[in-house]
XYZ file of C-alpha atoms in Angstrom:
596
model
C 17.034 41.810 -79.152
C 18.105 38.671 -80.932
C 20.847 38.245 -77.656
C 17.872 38.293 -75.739
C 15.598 35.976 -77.655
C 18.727 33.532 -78.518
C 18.320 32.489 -74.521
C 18.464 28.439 -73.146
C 14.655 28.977 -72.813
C 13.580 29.820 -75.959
C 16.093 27.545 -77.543
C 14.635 24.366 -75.862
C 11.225 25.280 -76.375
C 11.935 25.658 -80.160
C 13.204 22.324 -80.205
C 10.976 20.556 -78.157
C 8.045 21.644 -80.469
C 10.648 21.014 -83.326
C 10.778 17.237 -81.940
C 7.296 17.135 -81.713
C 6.342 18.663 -84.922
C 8.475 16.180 -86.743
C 7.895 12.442 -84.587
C 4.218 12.529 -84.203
C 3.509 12.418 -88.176
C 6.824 10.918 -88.616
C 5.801 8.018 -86.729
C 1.845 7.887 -87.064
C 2.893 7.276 -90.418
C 4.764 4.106 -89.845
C 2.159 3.574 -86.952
C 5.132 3.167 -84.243
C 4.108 4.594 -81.276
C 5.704 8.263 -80.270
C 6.786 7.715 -77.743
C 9.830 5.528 -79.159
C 10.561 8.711 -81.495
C 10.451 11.739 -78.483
C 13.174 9.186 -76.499
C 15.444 8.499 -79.302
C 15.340 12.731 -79.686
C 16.059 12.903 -76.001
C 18.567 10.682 -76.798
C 19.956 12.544 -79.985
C 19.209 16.110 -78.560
C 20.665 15.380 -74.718
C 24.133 16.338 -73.277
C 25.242 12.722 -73.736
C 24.492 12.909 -77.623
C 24.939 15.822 -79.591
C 25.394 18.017 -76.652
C 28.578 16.957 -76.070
C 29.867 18.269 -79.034
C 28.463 21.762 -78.653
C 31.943 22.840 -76.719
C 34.187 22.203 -80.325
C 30.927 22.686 -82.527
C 29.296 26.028 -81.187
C 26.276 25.757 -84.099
C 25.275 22.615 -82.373
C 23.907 24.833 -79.771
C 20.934 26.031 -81.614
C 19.945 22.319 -81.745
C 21.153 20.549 -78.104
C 19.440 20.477 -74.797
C 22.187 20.696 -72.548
C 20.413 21.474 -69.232
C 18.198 18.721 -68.415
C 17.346 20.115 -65.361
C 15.636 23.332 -66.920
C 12.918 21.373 -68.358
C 11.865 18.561 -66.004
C 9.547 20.959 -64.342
C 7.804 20.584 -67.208
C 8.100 16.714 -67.533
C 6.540 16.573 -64.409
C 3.978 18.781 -64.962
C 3.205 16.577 -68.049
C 2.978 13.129 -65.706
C 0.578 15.157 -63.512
C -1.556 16.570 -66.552
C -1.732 12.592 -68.085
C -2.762 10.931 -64.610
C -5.424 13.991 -64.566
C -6.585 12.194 -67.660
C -6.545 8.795 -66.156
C -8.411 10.094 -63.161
C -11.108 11.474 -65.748
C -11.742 8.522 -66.760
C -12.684 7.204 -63.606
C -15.493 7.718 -61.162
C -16.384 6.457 -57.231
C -18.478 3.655 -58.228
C -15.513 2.082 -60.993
C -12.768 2.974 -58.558
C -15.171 0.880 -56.167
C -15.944 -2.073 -58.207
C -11.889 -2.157 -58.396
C -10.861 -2.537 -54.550
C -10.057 -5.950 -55.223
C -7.535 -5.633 -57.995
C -6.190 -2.168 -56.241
C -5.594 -3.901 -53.210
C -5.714 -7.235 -53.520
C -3.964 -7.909 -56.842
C -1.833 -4.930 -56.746
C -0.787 -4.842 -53.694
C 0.405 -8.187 -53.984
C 2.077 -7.673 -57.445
C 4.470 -4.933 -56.133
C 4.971 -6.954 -52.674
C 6.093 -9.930 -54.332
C 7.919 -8.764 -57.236
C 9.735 -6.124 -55.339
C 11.130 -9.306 -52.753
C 11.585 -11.579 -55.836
C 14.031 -8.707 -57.407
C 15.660 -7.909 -54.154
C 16.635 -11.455 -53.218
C 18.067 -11.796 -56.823
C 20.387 -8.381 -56.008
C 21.387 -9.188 -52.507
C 22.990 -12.298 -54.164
C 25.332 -10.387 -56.579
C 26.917 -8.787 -53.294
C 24.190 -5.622 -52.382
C 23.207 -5.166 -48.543
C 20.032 -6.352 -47.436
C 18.991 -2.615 -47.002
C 20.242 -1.559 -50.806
C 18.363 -4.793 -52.386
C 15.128 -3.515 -50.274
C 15.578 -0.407 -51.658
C 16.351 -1.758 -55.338
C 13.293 -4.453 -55.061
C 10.954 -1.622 -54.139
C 11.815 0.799 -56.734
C 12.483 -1.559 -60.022
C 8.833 -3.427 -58.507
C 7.319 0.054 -59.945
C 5.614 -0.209 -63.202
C 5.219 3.026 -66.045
C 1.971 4.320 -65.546
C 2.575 7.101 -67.961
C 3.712 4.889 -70.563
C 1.251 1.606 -69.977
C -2.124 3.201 -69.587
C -1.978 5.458 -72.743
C -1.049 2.089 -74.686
C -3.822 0.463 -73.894
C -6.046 2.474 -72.480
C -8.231 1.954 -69.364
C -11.422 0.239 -70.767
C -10.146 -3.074 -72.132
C -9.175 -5.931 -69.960
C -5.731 -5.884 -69.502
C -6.258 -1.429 -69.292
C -8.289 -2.440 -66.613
C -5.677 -4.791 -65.276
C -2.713 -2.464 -65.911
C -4.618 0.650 -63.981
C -5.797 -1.646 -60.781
C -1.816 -2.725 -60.110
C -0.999 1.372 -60.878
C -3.505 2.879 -59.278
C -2.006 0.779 -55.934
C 2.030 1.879 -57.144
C 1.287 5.294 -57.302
C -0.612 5.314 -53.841
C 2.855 3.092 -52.558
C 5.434 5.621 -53.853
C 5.354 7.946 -50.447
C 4.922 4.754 -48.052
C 8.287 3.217 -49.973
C 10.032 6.899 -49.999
C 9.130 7.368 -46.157
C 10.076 3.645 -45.389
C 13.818 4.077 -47.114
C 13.975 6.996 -45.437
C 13.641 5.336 -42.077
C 15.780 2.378 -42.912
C 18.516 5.066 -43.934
C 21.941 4.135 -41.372
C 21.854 7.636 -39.630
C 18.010 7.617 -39.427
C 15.951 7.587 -36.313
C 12.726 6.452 -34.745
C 11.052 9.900 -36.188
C 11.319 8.090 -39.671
C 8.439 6.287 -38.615
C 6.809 8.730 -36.779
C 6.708 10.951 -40.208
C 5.573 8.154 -42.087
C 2.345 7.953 -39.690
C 1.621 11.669 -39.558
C 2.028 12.136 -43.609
C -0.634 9.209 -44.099
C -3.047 11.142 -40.904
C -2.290 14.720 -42.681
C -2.590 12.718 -46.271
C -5.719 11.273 -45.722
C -7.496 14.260 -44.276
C -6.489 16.099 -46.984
C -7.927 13.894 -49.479
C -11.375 14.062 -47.801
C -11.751 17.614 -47.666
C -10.653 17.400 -51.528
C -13.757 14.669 -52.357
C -15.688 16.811 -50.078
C -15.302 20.276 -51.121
C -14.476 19.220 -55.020
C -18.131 18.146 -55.039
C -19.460 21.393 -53.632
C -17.592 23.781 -55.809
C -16.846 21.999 -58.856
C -20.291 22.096 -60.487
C -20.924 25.366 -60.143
C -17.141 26.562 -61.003
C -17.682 24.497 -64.228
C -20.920 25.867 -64.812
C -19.933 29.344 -64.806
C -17.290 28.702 -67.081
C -19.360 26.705 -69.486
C -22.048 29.676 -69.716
C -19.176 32.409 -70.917
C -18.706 29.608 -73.903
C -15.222 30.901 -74.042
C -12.777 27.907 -74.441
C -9.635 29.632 -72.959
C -12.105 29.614 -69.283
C -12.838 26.370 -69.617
C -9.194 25.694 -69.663
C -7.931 27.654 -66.939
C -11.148 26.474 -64.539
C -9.235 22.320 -65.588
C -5.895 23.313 -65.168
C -6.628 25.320 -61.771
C -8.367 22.398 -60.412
C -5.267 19.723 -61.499
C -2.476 22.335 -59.566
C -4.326 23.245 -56.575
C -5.131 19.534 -56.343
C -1.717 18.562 -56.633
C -0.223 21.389 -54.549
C -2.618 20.108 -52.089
C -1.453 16.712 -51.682
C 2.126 17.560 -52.365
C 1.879 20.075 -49.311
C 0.224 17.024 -47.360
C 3.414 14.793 -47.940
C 2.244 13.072 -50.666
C 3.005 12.820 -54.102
C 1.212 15.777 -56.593
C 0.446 12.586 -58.477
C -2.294 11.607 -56.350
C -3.864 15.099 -56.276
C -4.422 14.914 -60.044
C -6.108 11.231 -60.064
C -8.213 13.001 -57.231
C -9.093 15.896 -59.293
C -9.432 13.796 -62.565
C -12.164 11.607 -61.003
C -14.169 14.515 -59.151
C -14.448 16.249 -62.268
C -15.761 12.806 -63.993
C -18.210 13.202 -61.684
C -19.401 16.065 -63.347
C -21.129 16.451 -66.682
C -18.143 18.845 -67.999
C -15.775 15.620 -67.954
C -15.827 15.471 -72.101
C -14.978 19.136 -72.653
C -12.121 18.786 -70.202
C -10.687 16.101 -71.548
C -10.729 17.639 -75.371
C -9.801 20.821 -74.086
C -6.442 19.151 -72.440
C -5.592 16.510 -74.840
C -3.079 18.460 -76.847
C -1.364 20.047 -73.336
C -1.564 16.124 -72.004
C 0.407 15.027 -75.570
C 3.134 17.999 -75.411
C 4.445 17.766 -71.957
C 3.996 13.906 -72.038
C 6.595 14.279 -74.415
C 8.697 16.520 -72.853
C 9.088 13.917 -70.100
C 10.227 11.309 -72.647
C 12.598 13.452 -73.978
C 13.998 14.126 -70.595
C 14.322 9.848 -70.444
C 16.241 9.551 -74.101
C 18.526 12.679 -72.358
C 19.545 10.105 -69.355
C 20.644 7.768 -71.857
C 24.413 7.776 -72.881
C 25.254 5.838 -75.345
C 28.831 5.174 -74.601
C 28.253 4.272 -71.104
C 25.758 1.720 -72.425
C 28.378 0.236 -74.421
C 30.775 -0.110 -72.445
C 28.414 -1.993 -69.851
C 26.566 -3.594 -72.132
C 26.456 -7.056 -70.415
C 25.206 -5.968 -67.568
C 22.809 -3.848 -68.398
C 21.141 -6.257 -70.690
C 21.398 -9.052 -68.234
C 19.909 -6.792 -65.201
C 16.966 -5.829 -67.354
C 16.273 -8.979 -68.864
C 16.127 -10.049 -65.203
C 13.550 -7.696 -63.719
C 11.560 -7.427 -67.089
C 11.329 -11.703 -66.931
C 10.708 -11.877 -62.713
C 7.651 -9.040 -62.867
C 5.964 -10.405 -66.256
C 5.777 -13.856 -64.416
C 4.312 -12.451 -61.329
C 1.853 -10.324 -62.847
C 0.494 -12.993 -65.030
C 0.486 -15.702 -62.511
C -1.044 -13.274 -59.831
C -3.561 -12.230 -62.754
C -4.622 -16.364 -63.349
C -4.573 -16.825 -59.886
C -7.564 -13.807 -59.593
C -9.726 -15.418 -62.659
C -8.166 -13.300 -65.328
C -8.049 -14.854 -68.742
C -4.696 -16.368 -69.967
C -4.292 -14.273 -72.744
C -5.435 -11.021 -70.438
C -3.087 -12.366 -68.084
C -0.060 -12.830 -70.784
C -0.490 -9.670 -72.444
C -0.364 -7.255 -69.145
C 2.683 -8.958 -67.402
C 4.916 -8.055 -70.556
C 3.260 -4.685 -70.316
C 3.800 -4.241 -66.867
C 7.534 -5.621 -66.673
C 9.427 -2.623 -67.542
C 10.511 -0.319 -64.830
C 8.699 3.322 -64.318
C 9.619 6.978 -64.043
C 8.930 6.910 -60.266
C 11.724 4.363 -59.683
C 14.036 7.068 -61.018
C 12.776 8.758 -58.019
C 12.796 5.802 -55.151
C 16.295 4.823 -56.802
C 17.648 8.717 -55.659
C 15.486 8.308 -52.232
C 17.657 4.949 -51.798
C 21.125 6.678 -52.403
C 20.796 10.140 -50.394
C 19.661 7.652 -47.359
C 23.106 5.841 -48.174
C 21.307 2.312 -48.606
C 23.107 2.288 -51.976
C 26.166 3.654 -53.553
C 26.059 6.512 -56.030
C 28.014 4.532 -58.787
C 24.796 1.642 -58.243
C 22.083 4.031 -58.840
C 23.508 5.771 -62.051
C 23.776 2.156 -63.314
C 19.979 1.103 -62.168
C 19.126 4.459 -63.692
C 20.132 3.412 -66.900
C 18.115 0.184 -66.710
C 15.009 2.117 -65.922
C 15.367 4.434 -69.044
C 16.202 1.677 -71.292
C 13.146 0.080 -69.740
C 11.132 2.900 -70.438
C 12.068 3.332 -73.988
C 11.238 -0.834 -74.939
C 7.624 -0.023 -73.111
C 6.655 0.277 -76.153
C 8.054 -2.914 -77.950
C 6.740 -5.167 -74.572
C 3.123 -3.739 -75.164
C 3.638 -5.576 -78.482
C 5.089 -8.717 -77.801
C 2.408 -8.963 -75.406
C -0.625 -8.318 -77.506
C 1.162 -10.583 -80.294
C 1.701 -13.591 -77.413
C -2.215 -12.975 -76.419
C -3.044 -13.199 -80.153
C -1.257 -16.460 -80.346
C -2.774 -17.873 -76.810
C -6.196 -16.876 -78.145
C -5.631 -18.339 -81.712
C -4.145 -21.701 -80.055
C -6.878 -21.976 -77.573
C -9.605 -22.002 -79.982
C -11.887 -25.230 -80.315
C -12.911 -26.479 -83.832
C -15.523 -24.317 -85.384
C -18.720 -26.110 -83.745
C -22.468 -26.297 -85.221
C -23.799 -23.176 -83.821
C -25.999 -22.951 -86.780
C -28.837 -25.024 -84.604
C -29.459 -24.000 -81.063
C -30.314 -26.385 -78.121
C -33.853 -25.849 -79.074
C -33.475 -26.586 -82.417
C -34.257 -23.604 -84.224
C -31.819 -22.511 -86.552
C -29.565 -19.328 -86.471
C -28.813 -17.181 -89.012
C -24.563 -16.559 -89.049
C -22.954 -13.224 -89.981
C -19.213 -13.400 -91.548
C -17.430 -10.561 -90.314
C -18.172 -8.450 -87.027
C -16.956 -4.739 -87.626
C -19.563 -2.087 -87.460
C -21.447 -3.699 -90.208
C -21.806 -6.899 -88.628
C -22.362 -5.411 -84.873
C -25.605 -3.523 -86.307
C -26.930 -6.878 -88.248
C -26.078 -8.110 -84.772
C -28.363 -5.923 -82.811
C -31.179 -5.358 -84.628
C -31.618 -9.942 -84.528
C -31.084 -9.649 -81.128
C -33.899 -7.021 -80.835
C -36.320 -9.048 -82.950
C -35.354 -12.363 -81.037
C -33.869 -13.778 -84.366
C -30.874 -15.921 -82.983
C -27.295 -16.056 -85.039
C -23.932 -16.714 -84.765
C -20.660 -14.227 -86.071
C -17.719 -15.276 -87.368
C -14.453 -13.146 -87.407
C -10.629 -13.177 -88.186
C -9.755 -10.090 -85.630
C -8.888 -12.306 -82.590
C -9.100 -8.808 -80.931
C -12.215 -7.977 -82.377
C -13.481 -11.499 -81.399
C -12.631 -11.146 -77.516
C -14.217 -7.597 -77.341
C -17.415 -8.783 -78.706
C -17.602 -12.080 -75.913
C -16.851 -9.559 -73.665
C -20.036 -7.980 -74.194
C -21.857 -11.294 -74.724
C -21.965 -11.880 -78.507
C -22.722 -15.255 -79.799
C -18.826 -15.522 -81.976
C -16.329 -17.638 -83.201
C -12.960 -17.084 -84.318
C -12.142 -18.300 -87.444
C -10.783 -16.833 -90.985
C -13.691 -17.171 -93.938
C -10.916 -17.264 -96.247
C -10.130 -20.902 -95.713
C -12.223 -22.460 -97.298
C -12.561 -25.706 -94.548
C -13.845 -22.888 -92.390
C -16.892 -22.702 -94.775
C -17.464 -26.259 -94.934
C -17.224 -26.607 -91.020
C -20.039 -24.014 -90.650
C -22.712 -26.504 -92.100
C -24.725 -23.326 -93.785
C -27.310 -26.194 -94.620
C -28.927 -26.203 -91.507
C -28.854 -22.010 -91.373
C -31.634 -19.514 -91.517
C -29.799 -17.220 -93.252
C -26.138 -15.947 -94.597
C -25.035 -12.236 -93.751
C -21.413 -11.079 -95.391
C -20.774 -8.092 -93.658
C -16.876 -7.573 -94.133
C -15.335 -5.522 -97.029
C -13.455 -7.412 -99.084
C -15.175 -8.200 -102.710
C -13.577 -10.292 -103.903
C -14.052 -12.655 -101.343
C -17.615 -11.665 -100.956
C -18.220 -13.273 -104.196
C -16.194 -15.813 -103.902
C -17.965 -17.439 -100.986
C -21.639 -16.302 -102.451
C -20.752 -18.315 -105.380
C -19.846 -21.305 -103.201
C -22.545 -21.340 -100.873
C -25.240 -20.771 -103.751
C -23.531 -24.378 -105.354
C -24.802 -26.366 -102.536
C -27.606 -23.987 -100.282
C -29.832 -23.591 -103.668
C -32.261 -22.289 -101.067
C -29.927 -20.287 -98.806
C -31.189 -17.160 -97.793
C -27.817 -14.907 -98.606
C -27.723 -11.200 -98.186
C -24.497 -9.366 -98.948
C -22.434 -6.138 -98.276
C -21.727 -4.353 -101.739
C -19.327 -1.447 -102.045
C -21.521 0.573 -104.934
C -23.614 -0.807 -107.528
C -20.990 -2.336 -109.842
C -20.455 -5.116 -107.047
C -23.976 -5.136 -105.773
C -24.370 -6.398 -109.192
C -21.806 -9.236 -109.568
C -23.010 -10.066 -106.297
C -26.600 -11.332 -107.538
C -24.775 -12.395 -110.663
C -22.934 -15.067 -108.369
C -26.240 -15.887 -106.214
C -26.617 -13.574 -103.353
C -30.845 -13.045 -102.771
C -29.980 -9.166 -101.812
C -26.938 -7.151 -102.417
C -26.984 -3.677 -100.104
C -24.577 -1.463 -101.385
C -23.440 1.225 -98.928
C -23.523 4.332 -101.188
C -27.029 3.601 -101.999
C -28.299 3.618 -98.098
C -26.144 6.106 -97.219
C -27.718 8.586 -99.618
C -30.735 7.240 -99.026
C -30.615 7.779 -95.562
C -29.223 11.355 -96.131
C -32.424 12.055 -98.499
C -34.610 10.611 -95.670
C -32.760 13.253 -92.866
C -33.306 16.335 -95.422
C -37.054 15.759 -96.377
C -37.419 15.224 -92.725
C -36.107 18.400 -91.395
C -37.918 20.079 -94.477
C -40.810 19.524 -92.843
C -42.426 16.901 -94.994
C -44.205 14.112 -92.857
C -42.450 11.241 -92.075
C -45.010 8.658 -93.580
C -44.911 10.162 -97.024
C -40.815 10.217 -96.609
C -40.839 6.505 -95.787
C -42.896 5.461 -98.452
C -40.680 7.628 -101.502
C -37.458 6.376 -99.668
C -38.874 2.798 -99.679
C -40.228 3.468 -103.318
C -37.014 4.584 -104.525
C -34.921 1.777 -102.633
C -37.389 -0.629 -104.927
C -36.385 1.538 -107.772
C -32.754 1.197 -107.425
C -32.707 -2.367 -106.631
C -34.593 -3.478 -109.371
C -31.790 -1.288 -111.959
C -29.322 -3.245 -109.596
C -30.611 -6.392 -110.775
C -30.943 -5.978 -114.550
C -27.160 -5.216 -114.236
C -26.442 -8.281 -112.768
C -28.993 -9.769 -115.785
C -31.789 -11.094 -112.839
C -34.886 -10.927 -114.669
C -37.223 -11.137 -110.742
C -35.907 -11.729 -107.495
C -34.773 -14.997 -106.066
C -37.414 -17.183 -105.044
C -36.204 -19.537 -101.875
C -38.016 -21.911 -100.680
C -37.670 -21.969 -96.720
C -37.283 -25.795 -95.443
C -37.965 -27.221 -92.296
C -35.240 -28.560 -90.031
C -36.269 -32.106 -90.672
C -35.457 -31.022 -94.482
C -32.318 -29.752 -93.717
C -30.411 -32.184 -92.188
C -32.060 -34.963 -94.266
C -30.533 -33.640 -97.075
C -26.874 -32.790 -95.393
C -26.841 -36.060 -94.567
């Protein structure tokens, strides 16, 4: 039995989920990205690390991969399940609203970038045909690295997945078109490139067609059993008769699991797929790293060091600065811009494939692609790093770009606005609920991320950090309506109550408070109300009980409002207020005659 169990199988799997057992906590705890830890165990684990010692250390068996070709089923099948999860994501009218960037943007990106590269290699000696081949396939960007970095609903996500969406569509056009250029090929290269498009297309239709007649109802059947292992086998029978589909039409499976991933968000099932195939999605997205850090060897590395680094350096460097100029020259933001060329400049697991396409047509020698196959995986595994640099550059642009803090505090018509110091959730509420009673304001915040989101979306904010205090002064609170600290941080909470309150006697100010303790110190130092979170949050909790008690919701509203009164008041003897603050509200005319 235990010569049985002790099988190449069962000994991968175990240390697969071993790796993955001990890198995701590992590295959530440092917050590094995984996907840095399952390629250094690739690397560790692989037949160029460890595994090459198994021969003289036969224990090292129980904890080597040495057959890298035994699990890349399963790497692939973890590409297909993640683009599944792109494609759910998705739907006709978003995938519509991005034909521009697909096509336009993309299509240019790859074009351009995959010349660029090849006129660079044709000049260190390649053929014209090998440097075709070379520009093509290093032109190809990581989609199962860059989208789960950064998502798809951000700018540069939406950015990243417009230029992929167009690279994945490209991979059987390049794969047909080295194909054809291949020395011993003939005319029926081409020939097979048209009837795989004809056959590829048709078979997409019938997919949108007859996905949208039977997915509903499959979906619906399984929902009504309310058994979770249905509802799994219904998503994962869709994703591989999709991409058996496609892959039986000439194209890549790839394409029949975006297609599958968008019909089902379509549906109203799209959230409980996408729970019910996260943790599948995670596993064999790791597997396929794994299989990357295995393709590394160390020692070649080393030995070739030079060139290596100067090869990658080189297509990293030529495809960040025509993806960001491409993504100016299309309106995009600078910092948007910035940030998703240094995602996008590393090479992808699909050039692993176009690089093999390139050498079995002979356009390139067998000694050339194992080196170019070492760029890509040493590509792959900085991914990670890039994403980085490139949100820390965007940071930077942003910061750099910003104006001085202006008045906001008075609009054009002269009424003045109330400002709110941080924008989290706190501040986004306070936010909303002006906005719905026509109360203008401006926000101030320090997350430069947190500040571009919220213009995005058309919030009146400003970057700038309320811990300087210049930053204070610059706001000109005299001529506000009203002060709103919203960010947690006490300390500074009171520091800048007590400030304001020396020179806006009249200063509306109402403040965030942690529990009552602060709440306190908070009207000690000037604040007119102090909210403390643990009070409205059990308040609110009382509120939700009587409620569903049955007790009416006037009589509810008046004890919660009753008991809010109560509370406040004990508040305020702590922080030795004998009433409330009394403000007197000025005019405008009053306002700036006294600022001066």
């Amino acid at each position: 039995m235990s010569s049985e169990f002790a099988t190449s199988g069962f000994e991968d799997a175990l240390i697969i989920l071993g790796a993955a057992g001990i890198v995701i906590p590992t590295f959530a705890r440092f917050r590094i990205t995984p996907v840095i830890g399952f390629i250094l165990i690739g690397m560790l684990v692989g037949p160029a690390g460890l595994g090459a010692l198994s021969g003289d250390y036969p224990w090292l068996h129980y904890f080597t991969i040495t057959n890298r070709e035994a699990i890349e089923p399963f790497a692939e099948f973890g590409i297909i399940l993640l683009l599944f999860a792109i494609g759910l994501e998705l739907s006709f009218a978003r995938l519509w609203s991005m034909r521009k960037l697909v096509f336009g943007v993309g299509a240019a990106e790859l074009l351009l970038s995959a010349a660029l590269i090849g006129i660079g290699i044709h000049f260190v000696g390649q053929s014209w045909g090998g440097s075709i081949g070379l520009g093509l396939a290093l032109a190809l960007s990581s989609t199962a690295l860059v989208l789960p970095l950064v998502g798809t609903s951000s700018p540069v996500g939406r950015a990243a997945l417009g230029m992929l969406l167009f690279e994945d569509l490209a991979i059987v056009p390049i794969i047909f078109l080295l194909g054809a250029m291949a020395p011993f090929a003939q005319q029926e290269g081409w020939e097979g490139l048209a009837q795989t498009l004809v056959i590829g297309s048709l078979t997409i239709a019938a997919m949108l067609f007859l996905g949208r007649k039977l997915l509903p109802p499959l979906f619906a059947q399984a929902a009504r059993t309310k058994s979770p292992e249905l509802f799994l086998a219904a998503s994962l029978l869709v994703v591989i008769i999709a991409s058996l589909a496609t892959s039986a039409a000439g194209l890549s499976p790839i394409v029949g699991a975006i297609v599958a991933g968008v019909l089902i968000a379509e549906t109203e099932y799209h959230d409980q797929v996408e729970i019910i195939t996260a943790p599948f999605r995670g596993l064999a997205l790791g597997i396929f790293l794994i299989t990357v850090g295995m393709s590394l060897d160390l020692r070649l590395i080393a030995a070739n060091w030079q060139a290596l680094l100067l090869a990658l350096v080189g297509v990293v460097v030529v495809k960040a600065m025509v993806t960001g100029v491409l993504l100016r020259l299309s309106g995009a933001g600078r910092a948007v811009a910035a940030e998703t060329g240094v995602l996008m400049a590393s090479p992808s697991e699909t050039t692993l494939i176009v690089l093999a396409t390139a050498a079995a047509a002979q356009l390139i020698r067998p000694e050339t692609a194992a080196f170019w196959q070492i760029v890509t995986a040493v590509g792959l595994t900085i991914t990670p790093l890039l994403a980085r640099i490139g949100q820390d550059v965007a940071r930077r642009m942003e910061a750099r770009t910003q104006e001085p803090v202006p008045d906001f505090t008075v609009g054009d018509d002269g009424e003045q606005r109330a400002v709110i110091i941080g924008f989290g959730r706190v501040g986004r509420l306070v936010a909303e609920m002006l906005t719905m009673h026509g109360k203008p304001y401006v926000a101030v915040e320090s997350n430069i991320d947190a500040v571009r989101a919220a213009r995005r979306e058309g919030f009146p904010i400003i970057f700038g950090d309320i811990a300087r205090p210049e930053l204070v002064d610059n706001l000109r609170l005299g001529h506000a309506s009203a002060l709103i600290l919203t960010m947690d941080n006490p300390v500074l909470a009171l520091r800048i109550v007590k400030k304001v309150r020396g020179y806006c006697p009249d200063l509306a100010i109402v403040a965030r408070a942690r529990d009552a303790t602060h709440a306190a110190a908070l009207y000690r130092a000037g604040a007119s109300d102090a909210v403390p979170e643990t009070l409205e949050s059990s308040l609110q909790l009382s509120e939700a009980v009587l409620v569903d008690l049955g007790i009416a919701m006037g009589p509810v509203i008046a004890s919660i409002h009753e008991k809010r009164a109560e509370q406040r008041a004990e508040i305020m003897e702590m922080g030795e207020l004998a009433e409330p603050p009394k403000l007197k509200r000025r005019t405008l005319r009053e306002a700036k005659s006294e600022s001066g």
